[in-house]
Amino acid sequence: MRCQKTQLFVLFIALVNIFLFNTTISAQTSVNKTEIINGTDLTDTQGNIINAHGGGFLKVGKYYYWIGENRRKGVFVSCYRSTDLINWEFRGDLLTRQSHKELDKANIERPKVIYNERTRQFVMWMHYEYGPDYSYARAAIATSSDIEKPFSYLRSFRPFNNMSRDCNLYKDEDGIAYFYSSARENYDMIIYKLSDDYLDTKEQIATLWPGGHREAPALVKRGNYYFLLTSGCTGWAPNQAKYAYSKSIKGPWSELKLIGNSTTFDSQSTYILPVEGDKTTSYLYVGDRWDGKQYFNSKYIFLPLTFQSDSTMELRWVEKIRLSVKTGEIN
Ligand code: DGJ
């Protein structure tokens, strides 16, 4: 009996040691990083793998927020924040299967968040599917007054009765916001102007490249030009991205121009992130290197987008990204 007690005590001490040792390991992983290594598992400040695919970014005060698809244990959308775009702290889950009854069998992709100054609400738009296939093809909306707190799911719908799959949001300098998504079985890319509260589509302002089969859209404005980057439609497999430019978001848009290499460096676009510093503004391409079979094995790709003229954009491969949010420089 006494011997058994001693054994139990030894086992207890061993477990305490294992716990302390693991804590040390995870503390070590939270050491400040200085770069993002492309195509590797990115971990947050706790040492856990970042789950924010098909995501977007938003600056609030001193923090950059990264919000994207999680897909683990009934979680749809997760939120991370960073002051340097390299070290990301997990801040919570914004949308889960439990958030609303319409989400019980849903599949949520490519969530994006913008802030509405008038209503003081953060507004999330996303691609909504119900069930295993992609036939619902709807947009969905959720809101929150706190970017780090769970969002309230509002509804899903087809904007102007159009199918709506891969999507994104763009908030212009004048506060007018746009939702744009792949429509008509991905044949067309449609841009919609949003209502003042950002909770509805108000006007269908452009139907781009009818029959062009584009998805994964990401829009940015630089100088006098808007740039719209898209991929072709090859499921989870990568293909070569193309971009177009225009002086007005309504168009006319240029024809599509090839960018990057034949697989966009084995990735698909999700966002173009301007890094505005006191020296310069740089632009980061953010893409997903999908693993469609083992979704959690998907990786992130951050690359510099550079401009050779006012309307010419280039994407090149780099192993690592180092940047300064203070100066805006990327190297
Ligand atoms: C490519 C899209 O861009 C992804 O978001 C996802 O919908 C996959 N297709 C599904 O095959």
mmCIF file of C-alpha atoms and ligand atoms in Angstrom:
data_model
loop_
_atom_site.group_PDB
_atom_site.id
_atom_site.type_symbol
_atom_site.label_atom_id
_atom_site.label_comp_id
_atom_site.label_asym_id
_atom_site.label_seq_id
_atom_site.Cartn_x
_atom_site.Cartn_y
_atom_site.Cartn_z
ATOM 1 C CA MET A 1 0.000 0.000 0.000
ATOM 2 C CA ARG A 2 2.793 2.344 1.091
ATOM 3 C CA CYS A 3 4.766 1.370 -2.004
ATOM 4 C CA GLN A 4 1.743 2.197 -4.221
ATOM 5 C CA LYS A 5 1.473 5.645 -2.597
ATOM 6 C CA THR A 6 5.156 6.297 -3.301
ATOM 7 C CA GLN A 7 4.683 5.246 -6.945
ATOM 8 C CA LEU A 8 1.677 7.560 -7.280
ATOM 9 C CA PHE A 9 3.702 10.409 -5.784
ATOM 10 C CA VAL A 10 6.566 9.797 -8.238
ATOM 11 C CA LEU A 11 4.040 9.732 -11.107
ATOM 12 C CA PHE A 12 2.536 13.017 -9.895
ATOM 13 C CA ILE A 13 5.979 14.684 -9.779
ATOM 14 C CA ALA A 14 6.743 13.360 -13.278
ATOM 15 C CA LEU A 15 3.464 14.836 -14.628
ATOM 16 C CA VAL A 16 4.194 18.188 -12.975
ATOM 17 C CA ASN A 17 7.626 18.168 -14.638
ATOM 18 C CA ILE A 18 6.158 17.331 -18.053
ATOM 19 C CA PHE A 19 3.656 20.187 -17.615
ATOM 20 C CA LEU A 20 6.395 22.660 -16.599
ATOM 21 C CA PHE A 21 8.671 21.516 -19.444
ATOM 22 C CA ASN A 22 5.877 21.978 -22.018
ATOM 23 C CA THR A 23 5.102 25.409 -20.642
ATOM 24 C CA THR A 24 8.775 26.294 -21.114
ATOM 25 C CA ILE A 25 8.630 25.069 -24.723
ATOM 26 C CA SER A 26 5.522 27.113 -25.517
ATOM 27 C CA ALA A 27 7.056 30.139 -23.769
ATOM 28 C CA GLN A 28 10.099 29.703 -26.013
ATOM 29 C CA THR A 29 7.943 29.668 -29.132
ATOM 30 C CA SER A 30 6.504 33.049 -28.196
ATOM 31 C CA VAL A 31 9.938 34.674 -28.605
ATOM 32 C CA ASN A 32 9.694 37.742 -30.817
ATOM 33 C CA LYS A 33 9.985 36.817 -34.475
ATOM 34 C CA THR A 34 11.626 39.118 -36.976
ATOM 35 C CA GLU A 35 10.409 37.638 -40.256
ATOM 36 C CA ILE A 36 7.719 35.577 -41.933
ATOM 37 C CA ILE A 37 9.086 32.498 -43.674
ATOM 38 C CA ASN A 38 6.837 31.746 -46.631
ATOM 39 C CA GLY A 39 5.254 28.324 -46.991
ATOM 40 C CA THR A 40 5.972 27.234 -43.413
ATOM 41 C CA ASP A 41 3.498 26.857 -40.545
ATOM 42 C CA LEU A 42 2.951 30.295 -39.044
ATOM 43 C CA THR A 43 2.447 30.251 -35.306
ATOM 44 C CA ASP A 44 0.863 32.822 -33.013
ATOM 45 C CA THR A 45 2.453 34.218 -29.858
ATOM 46 C CA GLN A 46 1.288 31.115 -27.936
ATOM 47 C CA GLY A 47 3.027 28.810 -30.389
ATOM 48 C CA ASN A 48 -0.252 27.607 -31.946
ATOM 49 C CA ILE A 49 -0.718 27.421 -35.716
ATOM 50 C CA ILE A 50 -2.501 30.494 -37.079
ATOM 51 C CA ASN A 51 -5.917 29.691 -38.547
ATOM 52 C CA ALA A 52 -6.910 32.663 -40.696
ATOM 53 C CA HIS A 53 -7.147 31.452 -44.289
ATOM 54 C CA GLY A 54 -8.943 33.348 -47.028
ATOM 55 C CA GLY A 55 -8.474 36.249 -44.633
ATOM 56 C CA GLY A 56 -8.268 40.009 -44.617
ATOM 57 C CA PHE A 57 -6.578 42.741 -42.584
ATOM 58 C CA LEU A 58 -7.730 45.880 -40.835
ATOM 59 C CA LYS A 59 -5.849 48.506 -38.842
ATOM 60 C CA VAL A 60 -7.516 49.671 -35.622
ATOM 61 C CA GLY A 61 -5.478 52.046 -33.468
ATOM 62 C CA LYS A 62 -1.987 50.625 -33.102
ATOM 63 C CA TYR A 63 -3.038 47.110 -34.059
ATOM 64 C CA TYR A 64 -3.270 45.330 -37.363
ATOM 65 C CA TYR A 65 -6.015 42.705 -37.221
ATOM 66 C CA TRP A 66 -5.914 39.539 -39.279
ATOM 67 C CA ILE A 67 -9.306 37.855 -39.574
ATOM 68 C CA GLY A 68 -9.849 34.660 -41.541
ATOM 69 C CA GLU A 69 -11.192 31.123 -41.818
ATOM 70 C CA ASN A 70 -10.460 28.782 -38.938
ATOM 71 C CA ARG A 71 -12.584 25.629 -39.588
ATOM 72 C CA ARG A 72 -11.456 23.806 -36.440
ATOM 73 C CA LYS A 73 -14.027 22.316 -34.031
ATOM 74 C CA GLY A 74 -16.988 24.278 -35.342
ATOM 75 C CA VAL A 75 -15.125 27.577 -35.518
ATOM 76 C CA PHE A 76 -15.616 29.573 -38.700
ATOM 77 C CA VAL A 77 -13.763 32.862 -38.223
ATOM 78 C CA SER A 78 -10.853 33.735 -35.917
ATOM 79 C CA CYS A 79 -9.137 36.981 -35.014
ATOM 80 C CA TYR A 80 -5.432 37.781 -34.463
ATOM 81 C CA ARG A 81 -3.696 41.093 -33.829
ATOM 82 C CA SER A 82 -0.177 42.413 -34.228
ATOM 83 C CA THR A 83 1.745 45.657 -33.993
ATOM 84 C CA ASP A 84 4.431 44.568 -36.475
ATOM 85 C CA LEU A 85 2.614 42.236 -38.913
ATOM 86 C CA ILE A 86 5.051 39.471 -37.900
ATOM 87 C CA ASN A 87 4.085 38.492 -34.336
ATOM 88 C CA TRP A 88 0.383 37.606 -34.149
ATOM 89 C CA GLU A 89 -1.585 37.253 -30.944
ATOM 90 C CA PHE A 90 -4.771 35.157 -30.995
ATOM 91 C CA ARG A 91 -7.687 37.293 -29.767
ATOM 92 C CA GLY A 92 -10.657 34.947 -30.147
ATOM 93 C CA ASP A 93 -13.234 33.365 -32.402
ATOM 94 C CA LEU A 94 -15.622 35.804 -34.058
ATOM 95 C CA LEU A 95 -18.056 33.377 -35.663
ATOM 96 C CA THR A 96 -18.768 29.743 -34.806
ATOM 97 C CA ARG A 97 -21.286 27.080 -35.784
ATOM 98 C CA GLN A 98 -23.201 28.087 -32.631
ATOM 99 C CA SER A 99 -23.448 31.777 -33.580
ATOM 100 C CA HIS A 100 -26.753 31.296 -35.453
ATOM 101 C CA LYS A 101 -29.086 28.502 -36.536
ATOM 102 C CA GLU A 102 -28.363 29.255 -40.198
ATOM 103 C CA LEU A 103 -24.771 28.247 -39.486
ATOM 104 C CA ASP A 104 -25.451 24.730 -38.165
ATOM 105 C CA LYS A 105 -24.404 23.022 -41.407
ATOM 106 C CA ALA A 106 -22.784 26.019 -43.056
ATOM 107 C CA ASN A 107 -19.430 26.441 -44.710
ATOM 108 C CA ILE A 108 -17.960 29.940 -44.414
ATOM 109 C CA GLU A 109 -15.167 31.156 -46.675
ATOM 110 C CA ARG A 110 -13.147 34.336 -47.231
ATOM 111 C CA PRO A 111 -14.487 36.519 -44.368
ATOM 112 C CA LYS A 112 -13.515 40.205 -44.546
ATOM 113 C CA VAL A 113 -14.175 43.011 -42.033
ATOM 114 C CA ILE A 114 -14.435 46.800 -42.415
ATOM 115 C CA TYR A 115 -15.457 49.500 -39.945
ATOM 116 C CA ASN A 116 -18.482 51.726 -40.408
ATOM 117 C CA GLU A 117 -17.884 55.124 -38.759
ATOM 118 C CA ARG A 118 -21.579 56.123 -38.840
ATOM 119 C CA THR A 119 -22.928 53.044 -37.081
ATOM 120 C CA ARG A 120 -19.713 52.344 -35.132
ATOM 121 C CA GLN A 121 -19.973 48.727 -36.150
ATOM 122 C CA PHE A 122 -17.434 46.346 -37.577
ATOM 123 C CA VAL A 123 -19.123 44.669 -40.524
ATOM 124 C CA MET A 124 -18.095 41.245 -41.791
ATOM 125 C CA TRP A 125 -18.995 39.959 -45.257
ATOM 126 C CA MET A 126 -18.266 36.391 -46.265
ATOM 127 C CA HIS A 127 -19.077 33.572 -48.691
ATOM 128 C CA TYR A 128 -21.867 31.399 -47.289
ATOM 129 C CA GLU A 129 -22.616 27.808 -48.266
ATOM 130 C CA TYR A 130 -25.021 25.378 -46.614
ATOM 131 C CA GLY A 131 -24.051 21.727 -46.866
ATOM 132 C CA PRO A 132 -21.167 20.048 -48.619
ATOM 133 C CA ASP A 133 -21.279 21.608 -52.088
ATOM 134 C CA TYR A 134 -21.040 25.146 -53.447
ATOM 135 C CA SER A 135 -24.587 25.458 -54.827
ATOM 136 C CA TYR A 136 -25.940 28.013 -52.320
ATOM 137 C CA ALA A 137 -23.462 30.632 -53.580
ATOM 138 C CA ARG A 138 -24.531 33.417 -51.202
ATOM 139 C CA ALA A 139 -23.016 36.350 -49.387
ATOM 140 C CA ALA A 140 -23.521 36.626 -45.617
ATOM 141 C CA ILE A 141 -23.147 39.466 -43.117
ATOM 142 C CA ALA A 142 -22.309 39.717 -39.400
ATOM 143 C CA THR A 143 -21.593 42.723 -37.166
ATOM 144 C CA SER A 144 -19.944 43.603 -33.873
ATOM 145 C CA SER A 145 -19.167 46.821 -32.020
ATOM 146 C CA ASP A 146 -15.878 45.273 -30.832
ATOM 147 C CA ILE A 147 -13.545 43.713 -33.380
ATOM 148 C CA GLU A 148 -12.252 41.212 -30.818
ATOM 149 C CA LYS A 149 -15.671 40.037 -29.601
ATOM 150 C CA PRO A 150 -18.035 37.501 -31.224
ATOM 151 C CA PHE A 151 -19.983 38.919 -34.175
ATOM 152 C CA SER A 152 -23.772 38.723 -34.495
ATOM 153 C CA TYR A 153 -24.706 36.861 -37.645
ATOM 154 C CA LEU A 154 -27.418 38.719 -39.588
ATOM 155 C CA ARG A 155 -28.340 36.869 -42.795
ATOM 156 C CA SER A 156 -27.275 35.299 -46.065
ATOM 157 C CA PHE A 157 -28.536 36.303 -49.492
ATOM 158 C CA ARG A 158 -27.714 36.583 -53.179
ATOM 159 C CA PRO A 159 -26.891 40.217 -54.052
ATOM 160 C CA PHE A 160 -29.304 41.379 -56.764
ATOM 161 C CA ASN A 161 -30.171 37.672 -57.093
ATOM 162 C CA ASN A 162 -26.688 36.913 -58.400
ATOM 163 C CA MET A 163 -24.757 33.860 -57.252
ATOM 164 C CA SER A 164 -21.929 35.005 -54.984
ATOM 165 C CA ARG A 165 -18.886 32.852 -54.157
ATOM 166 C CA ASP A 166 -15.274 34.031 -53.648
ATOM 167 C CA CYS A 167 -15.581 37.576 -52.343
ATOM 168 C CA ASN A 168 -13.879 40.556 -50.779
ATOM 169 C CA LEU A 169 -14.585 44.055 -49.436
ATOM 170 C CA TYR A 170 -13.008 47.375 -50.268
ATOM 171 C CA LYS A 171 -13.515 50.585 -48.289
ATOM 172 C CA ASP A 172 -12.537 53.623 -50.302
ATOM 173 C CA GLU A 173 -10.924 56.836 -49.008
ATOM 174 C CA ASP A 174 -14.331 58.583 -49.094
ATOM 175 C CA GLY A 175 -15.883 55.955 -46.799
ATOM 176 C CA ILE A 176 -17.909 54.325 -49.583
ATOM 177 C CA ALA A 177 -17.518 50.570 -49.421
ATOM 178 C CA TYR A 178 -17.753 47.891 -52.084
ATOM 179 C CA PHE A 179 -18.375 44.155 -52.046
ATOM 180 C CA TYR A 180 -17.160 42.161 -55.020
ATOM 181 C CA SER A 181 -17.625 38.489 -55.753
ATOM 182 C CA SER A 182 -17.599 35.738 -58.349
ATOM 183 C CA ALA A 183 -21.053 35.315 -59.884
ATOM 184 C CA ARG A 184 -22.863 33.165 -62.487
ATOM 185 C CA GLU A 185 -21.006 29.928 -61.630
ATOM 186 C CA ASN A 186 -17.808 32.026 -61.353
ATOM 187 C CA TYR A 187 -18.071 33.208 -64.970
ATOM 188 C CA ASP A 188 -18.374 36.893 -63.992
ATOM 189 C CA MET A 189 -16.832 39.114 -61.330
ATOM 190 C CA ILE A 190 -19.348 41.659 -60.006
ATOM 191 C CA ILE A 191 -18.663 44.820 -57.998
ATOM 192 C CA TYR A 192 -21.445 46.197 -55.769
ATOM 193 C CA LYS A 193 -21.612 49.516 -53.969
ATOM 194 C CA LEU A 194 -22.772 49.023 -50.379
ATOM 195 C CA SER A 195 -25.472 50.935 -48.514
ATOM 196 C CA ASP A 196 -24.276 53.621 -46.072
ATOM 197 C CA ASP A 197 -24.468 51.196 -43.137
ATOM 198 C CA TYR A 198 -22.582 48.536 -45.165
ATOM 199 C CA LEU A 199 -25.357 46.031 -44.433
ATOM 200 C CA ASP A 200 -26.678 45.664 -47.969
ATOM 201 C CA THR A 201 -25.716 45.986 -51.605
ATOM 202 C CA LYS A 202 -27.125 49.225 -52.995
ATOM 203 C CA GLU A 203 -26.035 49.126 -56.625
ATOM 204 C CA GLN A 204 -24.426 46.688 -59.019
ATOM 205 C CA ILE A 205 -21.761 48.940 -60.487
ATOM 206 C CA ALA A 206 -19.647 46.674 -62.690
ATOM 207 C CA THR A 207 -19.771 43.208 -64.207
ATOM 208 C CA LEU A 208 -16.217 42.374 -65.167
ATOM 209 C CA TRP A 209 -14.869 40.027 -67.812
ATOM 210 C CA PRO A 210 -18.125 38.111 -68.518
ATOM 211 C CA GLY A 211 -17.158 34.478 -69.091
ATOM 212 C CA GLY A 212 -13.658 35.206 -67.731
ATOM 213 C CA HIS A 213 -13.917 32.698 -64.872
ATOM 214 C CA ARG A 214 -12.114 34.636 -62.133
ATOM 215 C CA GLU A 215 -12.116 34.162 -58.349
ATOM 216 C CA ALA A 216 -10.085 35.027 -55.198
ATOM 217 C CA PRO A 217 -10.440 38.793 -55.826
ATOM 218 C CA ALA A 218 -8.346 41.396 -53.968
ATOM 219 C CA LEU A 219 -8.568 45.116 -54.684
ATOM 220 C CA VAL A 220 -6.303 47.985 -53.718
ATOM 221 C CA LYS A 221 -5.910 51.631 -54.703
ATOM 222 C CA ARG A 222 -2.501 53.154 -55.350
ATOM 223 C CA GLY A 223 -2.174 56.691 -56.632
ATOM 224 C CA ASN A 224 -4.768 57.265 -59.336
ATOM 225 C CA TYR A 225 -5.371 53.595 -60.070
ATOM 226 C CA TYR A 226 -7.415 50.778 -58.603
ATOM 227 C CA PHE A 227 -5.869 47.342 -59.054
ATOM 228 C CA LEU A 228 -7.926 44.160 -58.967
ATOM 229 C CA LEU A 229 -6.037 40.898 -58.591
ATOM 230 C CA THR A 230 -7.830 37.593 -59.257
ATOM 231 C CA SER A 231 -7.045 33.935 -59.832
ATOM 232 C CA GLY A 232 -8.470 31.536 -62.368
ATOM 233 C CA CYS A 233 -10.879 28.814 -61.218
ATOM 234 C CA THR A 234 -9.062 25.507 -60.594
ATOM 235 C CA GLY A 235 -10.546 24.451 -57.240
ATOM 236 C CA TRP A 236 -7.848 24.183 -54.585
ATOM 237 C CA ALA A 237 -5.046 23.886 -57.140
ATOM 238 C CA PRO A 238 -3.067 27.050 -57.860
ATOM 239 C CA ASN A 239 -2.970 28.853 -61.187
ATOM 240 C CA GLN A 240 -1.465 32.078 -62.481
ATOM 241 C CA ALA A 241 -3.014 35.264 -61.095
ATOM 242 C CA LYS A 242 -3.977 38.157 -63.348
ATOM 243 C CA TYR A 243 -4.641 41.788 -62.574
ATOM 244 C CA ALA A 244 -6.454 44.700 -64.142
ATOM 245 C CA TYR A 245 -6.404 48.407 -63.404
ATOM 246 C CA SER A 246 -8.814 51.294 -63.679
ATOM 247 C CA LYS A 247 -9.028 54.971 -62.739
ATOM 248 C CA SER A 248 -12.568 54.431 -61.474
ATOM 249 C CA ILE A 249 -13.868 51.476 -59.521
ATOM 250 C CA LYS A 250 -16.829 51.442 -61.931
ATOM 251 C CA GLY A 251 -14.444 51.020 -64.847
ATOM 252 C CA PRO A 252 -13.596 50.882 -67.616
ATOM 253 C CA TRP A 253 -11.133 48.263 -66.362
ATOM 254 C CA SER A 254 -8.112 47.231 -68.410
ATOM 255 C CA GLU A 255 -7.856 43.766 -69.888
ATOM 256 C CA LEU A 256 -6.403 41.083 -67.596
ATOM 257 C CA LYS A 257 -2.610 40.972 -67.337
ATOM 258 C CA LEU A 258 -0.525 38.028 -66.153
ATOM 259 C CA ILE A 259 1.424 38.446 -62.921
ATOM 260 C CA GLY A 260 3.795 36.237 -60.873
ATOM 261 C CA ASN A 261 4.559 32.772 -62.205
ATOM 262 C CA SER A 262 2.361 29.968 -63.567
ATOM 263 C CA THR A 263 1.117 28.971 -60.080
ATOM 264 C CA THR A 264 1.374 32.368 -58.353
ATOM 265 C CA PHE A 265 4.191 30.714 -56.404
ATOM 266 C CA ASP A 266 1.844 27.911 -55.394
ATOM 267 C CA SER A 267 -0.765 30.205 -53.858
ATOM 268 C CA GLN A 268 -4.107 31.924 -54.400
ATOM 269 C CA SER A 269 -4.770 35.561 -53.536
ATOM 270 C CA THR A 270 -6.829 36.619 -50.552
ATOM 271 C CA TYR A 271 -5.784 40.212 -49.814
ATOM 272 C CA ILE A 272 -3.525 43.108 -50.765
ATOM 273 C CA LEU A 273 -2.277 44.805 -47.617
ATOM 274 C CA PRO A 274 -0.842 48.342 -47.845
ATOM 275 C CA VAL A 275 1.873 48.944 -45.245
ATOM 276 C CA GLU A 276 1.802 52.694 -44.718
ATOM 277 C CA GLY A 277 4.926 53.991 -42.994
ATOM 278 C CA ASP A 278 6.536 57.390 -42.517
ATOM 279 C CA LYS A 279 8.985 56.790 -45.417
ATOM 280 C CA THR A 280 6.893 54.908 -47.927
ATOM 281 C CA THR A 281 3.813 52.762 -48.512
ATOM 282 C CA SER A 282 4.554 49.189 -49.542
ATOM 283 C CA TYR A 283 2.068 46.558 -50.667
ATOM 284 C CA LEU A 284 1.964 42.983 -49.463
ATOM 285 C CA TYR A 285 0.338 40.218 -51.478
ATOM 286 C CA VAL A 286 -1.282 37.761 -49.077
ATOM 287 C CA GLY A 287 -2.211 34.351 -50.456
ATOM 288 C CA ASP A 288 -3.144 30.882 -49.316
ATOM 289 C CA ARG A 289 -1.148 27.816 -50.270
ATOM 290 C CA TRP A 290 -4.126 25.494 -50.028
ATOM 291 C CA ASP A 291 -4.106 21.884 -49.013
ATOM 292 C CA GLY A 292 -7.658 21.039 -50.075
ATOM 293 C CA LYS A 293 -7.411 17.484 -48.678
ATOM 294 C CA GLN A 294 -5.955 18.401 -45.296
ATOM 295 C CA TYR A 295 -7.257 21.893 -44.919
ATOM 296 C CA PHE A 296 -5.213 22.587 -41.757
ATOM 297 C CA ASN A 297 -2.037 21.894 -43.637
ATOM 298 C CA SER A 298 -2.639 24.973 -45.826
ATOM 299 C CA LYS A 299 0.022 27.679 -45.539
ATOM 300 C CA TYR A 300 0.278 31.443 -46.017
ATOM 301 C CA ILE A 301 2.307 33.320 -48.597
ATOM 302 C CA PHE A 302 3.296 36.975 -48.077
ATOM 303 C CA LEU A 303 5.076 38.595 -51.032
ATOM 304 C CA PRO A 304 6.016 42.135 -52.048
ATOM 305 C CA LEU A 305 3.822 43.640 -54.768
ATOM 306 C CA THR A 306 5.791 46.296 -56.587
ATOM 307 C CA PHE A 307 4.865 48.857 -59.214
ATOM 308 C CA GLN A 308 6.999 49.640 -62.246
ATOM 309 C CA SER A 309 4.721 52.417 -63.452
ATOM 310 C CA ASP A 310 1.434 53.921 -62.266
ATOM 311 C CA SER A 311 -0.445 51.009 -63.794
ATOM 312 C CA THR A 312 2.041 48.111 -63.862
ATOM 313 C CA MET A 313 2.221 45.688 -60.989
ATOM 314 C CA GLU A 314 4.739 42.900 -60.331
ATOM 315 C CA LEU A 315 4.788 39.955 -57.924
ATOM 316 C CA ARG A 316 8.053 38.181 -57.180
ATOM 317 C CA TRP A 317 9.008 35.271 -54.942
ATOM 318 C CA VAL A 318 10.933 35.808 -51.718
ATOM 319 C CA GLU A 319 11.667 33.136 -49.105
ATOM 320 C CA LYS A 320 11.187 35.515 -46.208
ATOM 321 C CA ILE A 321 9.465 38.795 -45.517
ATOM 322 C CA ARG A 322 10.985 41.376 -43.218
ATOM 323 C CA LEU A 323 9.281 44.718 -42.876
ATOM 324 C CA SER A 324 9.018 47.854 -40.803
ATOM 325 C CA VAL A 325 5.526 49.145 -40.082
ATOM 326 C CA LYS A 326 7.232 52.373 -38.963
ATOM 327 C CA THR A 327 8.927 53.164 -42.260
ATOM 328 C CA GLY A 328 6.648 51.085 -44.502
ATOM 329 C CA GLU A 329 9.647 49.332 -46.031
ATOM 330 C CA ILE A 330 9.602 45.663 -46.976
ATOM 331 C CA ASN A 331 12.719 43.607 -47.656
HETATM 332 C C1 DGJ B 1 -11.144 28.126 -54.707
HETATM 333 C C2 DGJ B 1 -11.668 29.226 -53.853
HETATM 334 O O1 DGJ B 1 -10.936 30.351 -54.064
HETATM 335 C C3 DGJ B 1 -11.656 28.799 -52.415
HETATM 336 O O2 DGJ B 1 -12.055 29.836 -51.592
HETATM 337 C C4 DGJ B 1 -12.524 27.618 -52.316
HETATM 338 O O3 DGJ B 1 -13.849 28.005 -52.599
HETATM 339 C C5 DGJ B 1 -12.102 26.532 -53.275
HETATM 340 N N1 DGJ B 1 -12.012 27.036 -54.607
HETATM 341 C C6 DGJ B 1 -13.030 25.367 -53.263
HETATM 342 O O4 DGJ B 1 -12.682 24.445 -54.265
#
